[in-house]
């Protein structure tokens, strides 16, 4: 299998789409740094003008930390990997070169898994470029205030999240013997996962009580009246949604991007199990697949 | 007889469609095996199965002594190079880059032999030209170069002359003959350009409706196709006696028909037979070639 991975890496190095995606990740990181720097300057001005306002002080503290943008790649890595897998793995079908690998005597399971390793390598490279750019631009601007252990746990979670996406995108690309269709299905599936993750995240983020203003004071100021939020999830429903958020790769991505997770020490394990199951199913189907 | 490939009752079914129906094939070492059949007869399906791209529904094939399903077959496949359907090459790469890819896939330690391989297939001067800008003939030759990257003993080519101009066909033919003669590579070529095939094949296999109808050596086919007179007479016993007396080569086909592989003086022959009370009803000269043989064997029908 190492021969297949080496050949794939050599091809990846020459792939224009891959370099375009790398450029996008670097650009995204740079733009986030720039945007956060603008926030930092804005909050600094406001905090100096109104030192008694706690929200400005909190905003200043958040904007002055690189930690909050270092893992933002996790929210979009699925979409980027879907494009990479769709184009890169799909080319083996569209150009017919997957035949060369089988005719050369490589086992199907190795061909399938080499695709997974290449997607994983591509994903790791995307994340590394994003983080490298963010660190290069962000450290001088914001400094670093994160905890090493927490960062390491989220880094591990992020790595295994990439593995989960690599398994999913590789499965789709290897089972759909048409590059364009493979690409479309890949992007569609990841988009559905991202929307589902967003819906689950939004439901979980709903506050338990909401300020339902019904009365005004005599001087015209609203009188706070906190009432239970009907959209707030509680009990088993909340647990179910929390599990859903952890299981969905996109849900994990949002948690890692925000560095806020219910079970950060479990996310990597869930992703590893997800990747193993998807790879196992993919290998079983690909072994029997008729190739043209 | 040492066989590179044997297929025994190989079948392949796609849903209700029987693409291969108990197909049996035998390819001798050193042969150029011309695999002939109509479009949809099952040629490419058989090649796909042999190459491991598809699993047979039933039956077995043996490649260099290893049956399908044997653990060692994957290793044996390294002795095989193939171009199935279209040349399997990366469109966005140059010829050299494509070969580098195949060398890496095969785990070859050095790329030193790439220029020689490109020269062999006549692509030594393509430089940085991407495959997407290659002509069909150049792609075919690059496909063959990729198939030759692992120095195979057995080369499988699916319609290598398809879509080529006459010059391109000659180049491919010369290349195949060179590989067979100089490197002793056994070649299996599927084609329906029979005239081209007849110029290089040493053996033929005819396939129709997923079944091998006949396997025949080229010399046997040549004998079957050679020029002769086909006589329709009233008594073939008399005819046989007359021919035997003259030490002529002939074949009695039926009670009324015979083939004579000589050039007799027809008037004298007819008079001699008449004296023996054997009437000559018709005499036709037969000059069959591979195409005629194939049409007679398969029974005509539409084919390209």
Coordinates of C-alpha atoms in Angstrom, one line a residue:
Chain A
X1 CA 0.0 0.0 0.0
X2 CA 2.9 2.3 0.6
X3 CA 3.6 2.4 -3.2
X4 CA 0.1 3.5 -3.8
X5 CA 0.3 6.2 -1.1
X6 CA 3.6 7.4 -2.5
X7 CA 2.3 7.6 -6.0
X8 CA -0.8 9.4 -4.8
X9 CA 1.2 11.9 -2.8
X10 CA 3.3 12.6 -5.9
X11 CA 0.1 13.2 -7.9
X12 CA -1.3 15.3 -5.1
X13 CA 1.7 17.6 -5.3
X14 CA 0.9 18.3 -8.9
X15 CA -2.8 18.7 -8.4
X16 CA -4.0 22.3 -9.1
X17 CA -7.2 21.9 -7.2
X18 CA -5.3 20.8 -4.2
X19 CA -3.1 23.9 -4.3
X20 CA -6.2 26.1 -4.9
X21 CA -7.7 24.7 -1.7
X22 CA -4.5 25.2 0.2
X23 CA -4.6 28.8 -1.0
X24 CA -8.2 29.1 0.1
X25 CA -7.3 27.8 3.6
X26 CA -4.4 30.2 3.9
X27 CA -6.5 33.1 2.7
X28 CA -9.3 32.2 5.1
X29 CA -6.9 32.2 8.0
X30 CA -5.4 35.5 6.9
X31 CA -8.9 37.1 6.6
X32 CA -10.0 35.8 10.0
X33 CA -6.8 37.3 11.5
X34 CA -7.5 40.6 9.8
X35 CA -11.1 40.6 10.9
X36 CA -10.2 39.7 14.5
X37 CA -7.6 42.5 14.5
X38 CA -10.2 44.9 13.4
X39 CA -12.5 43.7 16.3
X40 CA -9.6 44.0 18.7
X41 CA -9.0 47.7 17.7
X42 CA -12.7 48.4 17.9
X43 CA -13.1 46.9 21.4
X44 CA -9.9 48.6 22.5
X45 CA -11.4 52.0 21.6
X46 CA -14.8 51.2 23.2
X47 CA -13.2 49.7 26.3
X48 CA -11.0 52.9 26.7
X49 CA -14.1 55.1 26.2
X50 CA -16.4 53.2 28.5
X51 CA -14.2 51.2 31.0
X52 CA -17.3 50.5 33.1
X53 CA -18.9 48.4 30.4
X54 CA -18.1 44.8 31.1
X55 CA -19.1 43.5 27.7
X56 CA -16.5 45.7 25.9
X57 CA -13.8 44.4 28.3
X58 CA -14.9 40.8 27.6
X59 CA -14.9 41.5 23.9
X60 CA -11.4 42.9 24.1
X61 CA -10.2 39.9 26.0
X62 CA -11.7 37.5 23.4
X63 CA -10.4 39.4 20.4
X64 CA -6.9 39.6 21.9
X65 CA -6.5 35.9 21.9
X66 CA -5.3 33.8 18.9
X67 CA -6.9 30.7 20.5
X68 CA -10.3 31.7 19.3
X69 CA -9.4 31.5 15.6
X70 CA -6.8 28.8 15.5
X71 CA -9.3 26.0 15.1
X72 CA -11.8 27.7 12.9
X73 CA -10.7 25.4 10.0
X74 CA -12.7 22.6 11.8
X75 CA -16.0 24.2 10.8
X76 CA -15.3 24.1 7.1
X77 CA -12.7 21.2 6.7
X78 CA -15.5 18.8 5.6
X79 CA -16.4 21.0 2.6
X80 CA -12.8 21.4 1.5
X81 CA -12.1 17.7 1.8
X82 CA -15.3 16.8 -0.1
X83 CA -14.0 18.8 -3.1
X84 CA -10.5 17.3 -2.7
X85 CA -11.8 13.7 -2.5
X86 CA -14.3 14.3 -5.3
X87 CA -11.8 15.6 -7.7
X88 CA -8.6 13.7 -6.7
X89 CA -10.1 10.2 -6.1
X90 CA -12.6 10.7 -8.9
X91 CA -9.8 11.3 -11.4
X92 CA -8.7 7.7 -10.9
X93 CA -12.1 6.7 -12.3
X94 CA -12.5 9.3 -15.0
X95 CA -9.0 8.7 -16.4
X96 CA -9.4 4.9 -15.8
X97 CA -6.1 4.8 -13.9
X98 CA -7.7 2.8 -11.1
X99 CA -7.4 -0.1 -13.5
X100 CA -3.6 0.2 -13.6
X101 CA -3.5 -0.4 -9.8
X102 CA -5.6 -3.5 -9.9
X103 CA -3.8 -4.9 -13.0
X104 CA -0.5 -4.3 -11.2
X105 CA -1.7 -6.7 -8.6
X106 CA -2.6 -4.4 -5.7
X107 CA -5.3 -5.7 -3.5
X108 CA -8.6 -3.8 -3.6
X109 CA -8.5 -3.2 0.2
X110 CA -5.1 -1.5 -0.3
X111 CA -6.4 0.6 -3.2
X112 CA -9.4 1.7 -1.1
X113 CA -7.4 2.5 2.0
X114 CA -4.7 4.4 0.1
X115 CA -7.5 6.7 -1.0
X116 CA -8.4 7.2 2.6
X117 CA -4.8 7.9 3.6
X118 CA -4.4 10.4 0.8
X119 CA -7.6 12.3 1.8
X120 CA -6.4 12.3 5.4
X121 CA -3.0 13.6 4.3
X122 CA -4.7 16.3 2.3
X123 CA -7.0 17.3 5.2
X124 CA -4.1 17.4 7.7
X125 CA -2.2 19.6 5.2
X126 CA -5.2 22.0 4.9
X127 CA -5.5 22.3 8.7
X128 CA -1.8 22.7 9.0
X129 CA -1.7 25.5 6.5
X130 CA -4.6 27.2 8.2
X131 CA -3.0 27.0 11.6
X132 CA 0.4 27.9 10.3
X133 CA -1.0 31.0 8.6
X134 CA -3.0 31.9 11.7
X135 CA 0.0 31.4 14.0
X136 CA 2.3 33.4 11.7
X137 CA 0.0 36.3 11.4
X138 CA -1.9 36.0 14.7
X139 CA 0.9 35.5 17.2
X140 CA 2.4 38.9 16.7
X141 CA -1.0 40.6 16.7
X142 CA -2.8 38.8 19.5
X143 CA -0.4 36.7 21.5
X144 CA -1.3 33.3 23.0
X145 CA -3.4 32.7 26.1
X146 CA -4.5 29.1 25.7
X147 CA -3.9 26.1 27.9
X148 CA -1.5 23.6 26.4
X149 CA -3.4 20.5 27.5
X150 CA -6.8 21.8 26.3
X151 CA -5.3 22.8 22.9
X152 CA -3.6 19.4 22.6
X153 CA -7.0 17.6 23.2
X154 CA -8.7 19.8 20.6
X155 CA -5.8 19.2 18.2
X156 CA -6.3 15.4 18.6
X157 CA -10.1 15.8 18.2
X158 CA -9.4 17.9 15.0
X159 CA -7.1 15.3 13.6
X160 CA -9.6 12.5 14.1
X161 CA -12.3 14.7 12.7
X162 CA -10.3 14.9 9.5
X163 CA -10.0 11.1 9.6
X164 CA -13.8 10.8 9.9
X165 CA -14.3 13.2 6.9
X166 CA -11.6 11.4 4.9
X167 CA -13.3 8.1 5.5
X168 CA -16.7 9.5 4.4
X169 CA -15.5 11.4 1.4
X170 CA -13.3 8.5 0.3
X171 CA -16.3 6.1 0.6
X172 CA -18.4 8.3 -1.7
X173 CA -15.6 8.8 -4.2
X174 CA -14.6 5.2 -4.4
X175 CA -18.2 3.9 -4.8
X176 CA -19.4 6.4 -7.4
X177 CA -17.4 5.6 -10.6
X178 CA -18.0 9.1 -12.1
X179 CA -15.9 12.0 -11.0
X180 CA -18.6 14.7 -11.4
X181 CA -21.3 12.7 -9.7
X182 CA -18.9 11.8 -7.0
X183 CA -17.9 15.4 -6.4
X184 CA -21.6 16.5 -6.4
X185 CA -22.6 13.8 -3.9
X186 CA -19.6 14.5 -1.7
X187 CA -20.4 18.2 -1.5
X188 CA -24.1 17.5 -1.0
X189 CA -23.6 15.0 1.8
X190 CA -21.1 17.3 3.6
X191 CA -23.5 20.3 3.1
X192 CA -26.4 18.2 4.6
X193 CA -24.1 17.2 7.6
X194 CA -23.1 20.8 8.1
X195 CA -26.7 22.0 8.0
X196 CA -27.8 19.2 10.4
X197 CA -24.9 20.1 12.7
X198 CA -25.9 23.7 12.7
X199 CA -29.6 22.9 13.4
X200 CA -28.6 20.6 16.4
X201 CA -26.1 23.3 17.6
X202 CA -28.7 26.0 17.4
X203 CA -31.3 23.9 19.3
X204 CA -28.7 23.1 22.1
X205 CA -27.7 26.8 22.3
X206 CA -31.2 27.9 23.0
X207 CA -31.3 29.5 26.5
X208 CA -33.4 28.0 29.2
X209 CA -35.1 31.3 30.0
X210 CA -35.9 34.1 27.7
X211 CA -36.6 37.7 28.6
X212 CA -40.2 38.2 27.7
X213 CA -40.9 41.9 28.0
X214 CA -44.5 42.7 28.7
X215 CA -44.3 45.7 31.0
X216 CA -42.5 49.0 30.9
X217 CA -41.5 51.0 34.0
X218 CA -42.9 54.5 34.5
X219 CA -39.8 56.0 33.1
X220 CA -40.1 53.9 29.9
X221 CA -37.5 51.2 30.7
X222 CA -38.4 47.6 30.0
X223 CA -39.0 45.4 33.2
X224 CA -37.2 42.1 32.7
X225 CA -39.6 39.2 32.9
X226 CA -37.7 35.8 32.5
X227 CA -39.9 33.0 31.3
X228 CA -39.0 29.4 30.3
X229 CA -37.9 29.1 26.7
X230 CA -40.3 26.6 24.9
X231 CA -37.4 25.8 22.5
X232 CA -35.0 24.8 25.2
X233 CA -34.1 21.1 25.2
X234 CA -34.1 19.4 28.5
X235 CA -33.8 15.9 29.9
X236 CA -33.4 13.0 27.5
X237 CA -34.0 15.2 24.4
X238 CA -31.1 17.4 25.4
X239 CA -28.8 14.3 25.9
X240 CA -29.9 12.9 22.5
X241 CA -29.1 16.2 20.8
X242 CA -25.7 16.4 22.6
X243 CA -24.9 12.9 21.4
X244 CA -26.0 13.9 17.9
X245 CA -23.7 16.9 17.9
X246 CA -20.9 14.7 19.0
X247 CA -21.6 12.0 16.5
X248 CA -22.1 14.3 13.4
X249 CA -18.7 15.2 12.0
X250 CA -20.0 18.7 11.3
X251 CA -21.3 19.0 14.9
X252 CA -17.8 18.0 16.1
X253 CA -16.3 20.6 13.7
X254 CA -18.4 23.4 15.2
X255 CA -17.4 22.4 18.7
X256 CA -13.7 22.2 17.9
X257 CA -13.8 25.5 16.0
X258 CA -15.3 27.2 19.0
X259 CA -13.1 25.3 21.4
X260 CA -16.3 24.5 23.4
X261 CA -17.3 20.9 23.6
X262 CA -19.4 18.9 26.1
X263 CA -17.1 15.9 25.9
X264 CA -13.8 17.1 24.3
X265 CA -12.0 14.0 25.6
X266 CA -14.4 11.7 23.8
X267 CA -14.7 13.4 20.4
X268 CA -11.6 11.9 19.0
X269 CA -12.8 8.4 20.0
X270 CA -16.2 8.9 18.4
X271 CA -14.4 10.1 15.2
X272 CA -12.1 7.2 15.2
X273 CA -15.0 4.7 15.6
X274 CA -16.9 6.6 12.8
X275 CA -13.8 6.4 10.5
X276 CA -13.3 2.7 11.2
X277 CA -16.9 1.8 10.6
X278 CA -17.1 3.8 7.3
X279 CA -13.8 2.4 6.1
X280 CA -14.9 -1.1 7.0
X281 CA -18.1 -0.8 5.1
X282 CA -16.4 0.9 2.1
X283 CA -13.8 -1.9 1.9
X284 CA -16.5 -4.6 2.0
X285 CA -18.4 -3.0 -0.9
X286 CA -15.4 -2.0 -2.9
X287 CA -14.0 -5.6 -2.8
X288 CA -17.0 -6.8 -4.7
X289 CA -17.5 -3.8 -7.0
X290 CA -17.3 -4.3 -10.7
X291 CA -14.9 -1.8 -12.2
X292 CA -14.8 -0.7 -15.8
Chain B
X1 CA 1.9 -27.1 -23.9
X2 CA 2.6 -24.2 -21.5
X3 CA -0.4 -21.9 -21.1
X4 CA -0.2 -18.4 -19.9
X5 CA -3.9 -18.1 -19.5
X6 CA -6.7 -20.6 -19.5
X7 CA -10.4 -19.9 -18.9
X8 CA -12.8 -22.7 -18.1
X9 CA -16.5 -22.2 -18.3
X10 CA -16.2 -18.6 -17.3
X11 CA -19.5 -16.8 -16.9
X12 CA -20.4 -13.2 -16.1
X13 CA -23.9 -12.0 -15.6
X14 CA -25.1 -8.4 -15.2
X15 CA -28.6 -8.6 -13.8
X16 CA -30.5 -10.5 -16.5
X17 CA -27.8 -10.0 -19.2
X18 CA -25.4 -12.9 -19.7
X19 CA -22.3 -11.2 -20.9
X20 CA -20.1 -14.4 -20.7
X21 CA -21.6 -17.8 -21.0
X22 CA -19.3 -20.7 -20.0
X23 CA -16.4 -19.2 -22.0
X24 CA -13.3 -21.3 -22.3
X25 CA -10.0 -20.0 -23.7
X26 CA -6.4 -21.2 -23.9
X27 CA -3.5 -18.9 -24.6
X28 CA -0.1 -20.5 -25.2
X29 CA 3.1 -18.9 -24.1
X30 CA 4.7 -16.8 -26.8
X31 CA 1.5 -16.5 -28.8
X32 CA -0.2 -13.4 -30.3
X33 CA -3.7 -14.4 -29.6
X34 CA -6.3 -12.5 -31.8
X35 CA -9.5 -12.3 -29.9
X36 CA -12.3 -11.7 -32.4
X37 CA -16.0 -11.0 -31.9
X38 CA -18.8 -8.5 -32.7
X39 CA -19.5 -5.5 -30.5
X40 CA -21.2 -6.8 -27.4
X41 CA -20.0 -10.4 -27.9
X42 CA -18.2 -10.3 -24.6
X43 CA -14.6 -9.5 -25.5
X44 CA -14.1 -6.6 -23.1
X45 CA -16.0 -8.3 -20.3
X46 CA -13.7 -11.3 -20.6
X47 CA -10.6 -9.0 -20.5
X48 CA -12.0 -7.2 -17.4
X49 CA -12.5 -10.5 -15.6
X50 CA -9.0 -11.7 -16.5
X51 CA -7.5 -8.4 -15.3
X52 CA -9.3 -8.7 -12.0
X53 CA -11.5 -5.7 -12.6
X54 CA -14.6 -7.8 -12.3
X55 CA -15.4 -11.1 -10.5
X56 CA -16.7 -13.9 -12.7
X57 CA -20.2 -15.1 -11.8
X58 CA -19.1 -18.7 -12.4
X59 CA -16.2 -20.7 -13.8
X60 CA -12.4 -20.2 -13.3
X61 CA -9.4 -18.7 -15.0
X62 CA -5.8 -19.6 -14.4
X63 CA -3.0 -17.1 -14.9
X64 CA 0.5 -18.6 -14.9
X65 CA -0.8 -21.6 -13.0
X66 CA -2.7 -19.6 -10.4
X67 CA -6.5 -19.9 -10.3
X68 CA -8.7 -16.9 -9.5
X69 CA -9.3 -16.9 -5.8
X70 CA -5.8 -18.1 -5.0
X71 CA -3.9 -15.9 -2.6
X72 CA -0.9 -15.8 -5.0
X73 CA -2.8 -14.4 -7.9
X74 CA -2.2 -10.8 -7.0
X75 CA 1.5 -11.4 -7.2
X76 CA 1.2 -13.1 -10.5
X77 CA -0.7 -10.1 -11.9
X78 CA 2.6 -8.2 -11.8
X79 CA 3.6 -10.3 -14.9
X80 CA 0.6 -8.9 -16.7
X81 CA 0.3 -5.5 -18.4
X82 CA -3.0 -4.4 -19.9
X83 CA -4.8 -1.7 -21.7
X84 CA -8.5 -2.4 -21.3
X85 CA -11.0 -0.3 -23.3
X86 CA -9.3 3.1 -23.2
X87 CA -5.7 3.9 -22.3
X88 CA -5.6 4.4 -18.5
X89 CA -3.5 7.5 -18.3
X90 CA -3.8 10.8 -16.4
X91 CA -4.9 13.5 -18.8
X92 CA -3.3 16.3 -16.8
X93 CA 0.1 14.8 -16.8
X94 CA 2.9 14.4 -19.4
X95 CA 3.9 11.0 -20.8
X96 CA 6.9 10.9 -18.5
X97 CA 4.9 11.9 -15.4
X98 CA 2.4 9.1 -16.2
X99 CA 5.1 6.6 -16.4
X100 CA 6.6 7.9 -13.1
X101 CA 3.2 7.3 -11.5
X102 CA 3.1 3.7 -12.8
X103 CA 6.7 3.1 -11.7
X104 CA 5.7 4.3 -8.2
X105 CA 2.5 2.1 -8.2
X106 CA 4.7 -0.9 -9.1
X107 CA 7.3 0.1 -6.5
X108 CA 10.1 0.2 -9.1
X109 CA 13.3 1.5 -7.5
X110 CA 14.5 3.7 -10.4
X111 CA 13.0 5.8 -13.1
X112 CA 16.1 5.3 -15.4
X113 CA 14.2 3.1 -17.8
X114 CA 11.5 5.6 -18.5
X115 CA 13.2 7.4 -21.5
X116 CA 13.9 4.0 -23.1
X117 CA 10.3 3.0 -22.7
X118 CA 9.1 6.2 -24.2
X119 CA 11.5 5.7 -27.1
X120 CA 10.2 2.2 -27.6
X121 CA 6.6 3.4 -28.1
X122 CA 7.7 6.4 -30.1
X123 CA 6.9 9.1 -27.5
X124 CA 10.4 10.1 -26.7
X125 CA 10.0 13.6 -28.0
X126 CA 6.7 14.6 -26.3
X127 CA 8.4 16.7 -23.6
X128 CA 6.1 18.7 -21.5
X129 CA 3.0 18.1 -23.6
X130 CA 0.1 17.0 -21.5
X131 CA -1.8 13.8 -22.4
X132 CA -5.0 15.8 -23.0
X133 CA -3.3 17.3 -26.0
X134 CA -2.1 13.9 -27.4
X135 CA -3.6 12.3 -30.5
X136 CA -5.5 9.0 -30.1
X137 CA -2.6 7.1 -31.4
X138 CA -0.2 8.7 -28.9
X139 CA -2.6 7.9 -26.1
X140 CA -2.7 4.3 -27.2
X141 CA 1.0 4.1 -27.3
X142 CA 1.3 5.7 -23.9
X143 CA -1.3 3.2 -22.6
X144 CA 0.9 0.4 -23.9
X145 CA 4.0 2.0 -22.3
X146 CA 2.2 2.2 -19.0
X147 CA 1.2 -1.5 -19.4
X148 CA 4.9 -2.3 -20.2
X149 CA 6.2 -0.4 -17.2
X150 CA 6.5 -3.6 -15.1
X151 CA 8.2 -5.5 -17.9
X152 CA 5.3 -7.9 -18.2
X153 CA 5.4 -11.4 -19.8
X154 CA 1.8 -11.2 -20.9
X155 CA 0.3 -8.1 -22.5
X156 CA -3.5 -7.7 -22.9
X157 CA -4.7 -5.1 -25.4
X158 CA -8.3 -4.3 -25.9
X159 CA -9.0 -2.9 -29.4
X160 CA -5.5 -1.2 -29.6
X161 CA -6.1 -0.1 -33.2
X162 CA -9.6 1.4 -32.6
X163 CA -9.9 4.9 -34.1
X164 CA -6.3 5.0 -35.4
X165 CA -5.4 6.2 -38.9
X166 CA -3.6 3.6 -41.1
X167 CA -0.2 4.9 -40.1
X168 CA -1.1 4.6 -36.4
X169 CA -2.3 1.1 -37.0
X170 CA 1.0 0.1 -38.6
X171 CA 2.9 1.7 -35.7
X172 CA 0.9 -0.3 -33.1
X173 CA 1.3 -3.5 -35.2
X174 CA 5.0 -3.1 -35.5
X175 CA 5.3 -2.4 -31.8
X176 CA 3.3 -5.5 -30.9
X177 CA 5.3 -7.7 -33.2
X178 CA 8.6 -6.2 -31.8
X179 CA 7.5 -6.9 -28.3
X180 CA 6.5 -10.4 -29.1
X181 CA 9.6 -11.3 -31.1
X182 CA 12.3 -9.4 -29.1
X183 CA 10.9 -9.6 -25.6
X184 CA 9.0 -12.9 -26.0
X185 CA 5.9 -11.2 -24.6
X186 CA 2.7 -13.2 -25.0
X187 CA 0.0 -10.9 -26.4
X188 CA -3.8 -11.1 -26.2
X189 CA -5.4 -8.6 -28.6
X190 CA -9.1 -8.1 -28.9
X191 CA -10.1 -6.5 -32.2
X192 CA -12.7 -6.4 -34.9
X193 CA -10.3 -4.9 -37.4
X194 CA -9.6 -8.4 -38.8
X195 CA -7.3 -7.5 -41.6
X196 CA -4.9 -5.8 -39.1
X197 CA -5.2 -8.8 -36.7
X198 CA -4.4 -11.3 -39.5
X199 CA -1.0 -9.6 -40.0
X200 CA 0.2 -10.5 -36.5
X201 CA -1.9 -13.1 -34.8
X202 CA -0.5 -16.6 -34.3
X203 CA -3.7 -17.9 -32.7
X204 CA -7.3 -16.9 -32.9
X205 CA -10.2 -17.2 -30.6
X206 CA -13.7 -16.3 -31.9
X207 CA -16.3 -15.2 -29.4
X208 CA -20.0 -14.9 -30.0
X209 CA -22.8 -14.2 -27.4
X210 CA -20.3 -14.7 -24.6
X211 CA -19.1 -18.1 -25.8
X212 CA -15.8 -19.0 -27.5
X213 CA -17.0 -20.5 -30.7
X214 CA -13.6 -21.6 -31.9
X215 CA -9.9 -21.4 -31.1
X216 CA -7.6 -22.0 -34.0
X217 CA -3.9 -21.6 -34.8
X218 CA -3.1 -19.1 -37.5
X219 CA -1.5 -21.7 -39.7
X220 CA -4.6 -24.0 -39.4
X221 CA -6.8 -21.0 -40.3
X222 CA -4.5 -20.2 -43.2
X223 CA -4.9 -23.7 -44.4
X224 CA -8.7 -23.5 -44.0
X225 CA -8.7 -20.3 -45.9
X226 CA -6.3 -21.1 -48.7
X227 CA -7.2 -20.9 -52.3
X228 CA -9.1 -23.9 -53.7
X229 CA -11.7 -25.1 -56.1
X230 CA -15.0 -26.1 -54.6
X231 CA -16.6 -28.7 -56.8
X232 CA -20.2 -29.9 -56.6
X233 CA -20.4 -33.3 -58.2
X234 CA -22.8 -36.2 -58.6
X235 CA -20.4 -38.8 -57.0
X236 CA -17.6 -37.8 -54.6
X237 CA -16.3 -41.4 -54.4
X238 CA -15.3 -41.2 -58.1
X239 CA -14.0 -37.7 -57.5
X240 CA -11.8 -38.9 -54.6
X241 CA -10.4 -41.8 -56.6
X242 CA -9.5 -39.6 -59.6
X243 CA -7.8 -37.0 -57.3
X244 CA -6.0 -39.7 -55.3
X245 CA -4.6 -41.3 -58.6
X246 CA -3.2 -37.9 -59.5
X247 CA -1.8 -37.3 -55.9
X248 CA -3.8 -34.1 -55.5
X249 CA -4.6 -32.6 -52.2
X250 CA -8.3 -32.4 -51.5
X251 CA -11.0 -32.5 -48.9
X252 CA -14.3 -34.2 -49.2
X253 CA -16.9 -32.0 -47.6
X254 CA -20.1 -34.0 -48.2
X255 CA -21.6 -36.6 -50.6
X256 CA -21.7 -33.9 -53.2
X257 CA -19.0 -31.4 -52.4
X258 CA -15.2 -31.4 -52.3
X259 CA -12.4 -28.9 -52.2
X260 CA -9.3 -29.3 -54.4
X261 CA -6.1 -27.5 -53.5
X262 CA -4.6 -27.7 -56.9
X263 CA -4.8 -25.9 -60.2
X264 CA -6.0 -28.5 -62.7
X265 CA -7.0 -28.0 -66.3
X266 CA -10.7 -27.8 -65.9
X267 CA -11.8 -29.2 -69.3
X268 CA -9.6 -32.2 -68.9
X269 CA -10.8 -32.8 -65.4
X270 CA -14.4 -32.5 -66.3
X271 CA -14.0 -34.9 -69.3
X272 CA -12.1 -37.5 -67.1
X273 CA -14.9 -37.4 -64.4
X274 CA -17.5 -37.7 -67.2
X275 CA -15.9 -40.8 -68.4
X276 CA -16.2 -42.2 -64.9
X277 CA -19.9 -41.3 -64.9
X278 CA -19.4 -38.5 -62.4
X279 CA -21.1 -35.2 -63.5
X280 CA -19.6 -31.9 -62.4
X281 CA -22.5 -29.7 -61.4
X282 CA -20.6 -26.5 -60.4
X283 CA -17.1 -25.4 -59.9
X284 CA -16.3 -22.3 -57.8
X285 CA -13.0 -20.8 -56.9
X286 CA -12.7 -20.0 -53.2
X287 CA -10.3 -17.5 -51.8
X288 CA -11.3 -16.9 -48.2
X289 CA -9.6 -14.7 -45.7
X290 CA -10.0 -14.1 -42.0
X291 CA -13.0 -11.9 -42.5
X292 CA -14.7 -14.5 -44.7
X293 CA -13.8 -17.2 -42.2
X294 CA -15.2 -15.2 -39.3
X295 CA -18.4 -14.4 -41.2
X296 CA -18.9 -18.0 -42.1
X297 CA -18.2 -19.1 -38.5
X298 CA -20.3 -16.5 -36.7
X299 CA -23.0 -16.4 -39.3
X300 CA -22.7 -12.8 -40.4
X301 CA -25.1 -10.4 -38.7
X302 CA -24.4 -6.8 -37.9
X303 CA -20.9 -6.0 -36.7
X304 CA -18.6 -3.1 -37.1

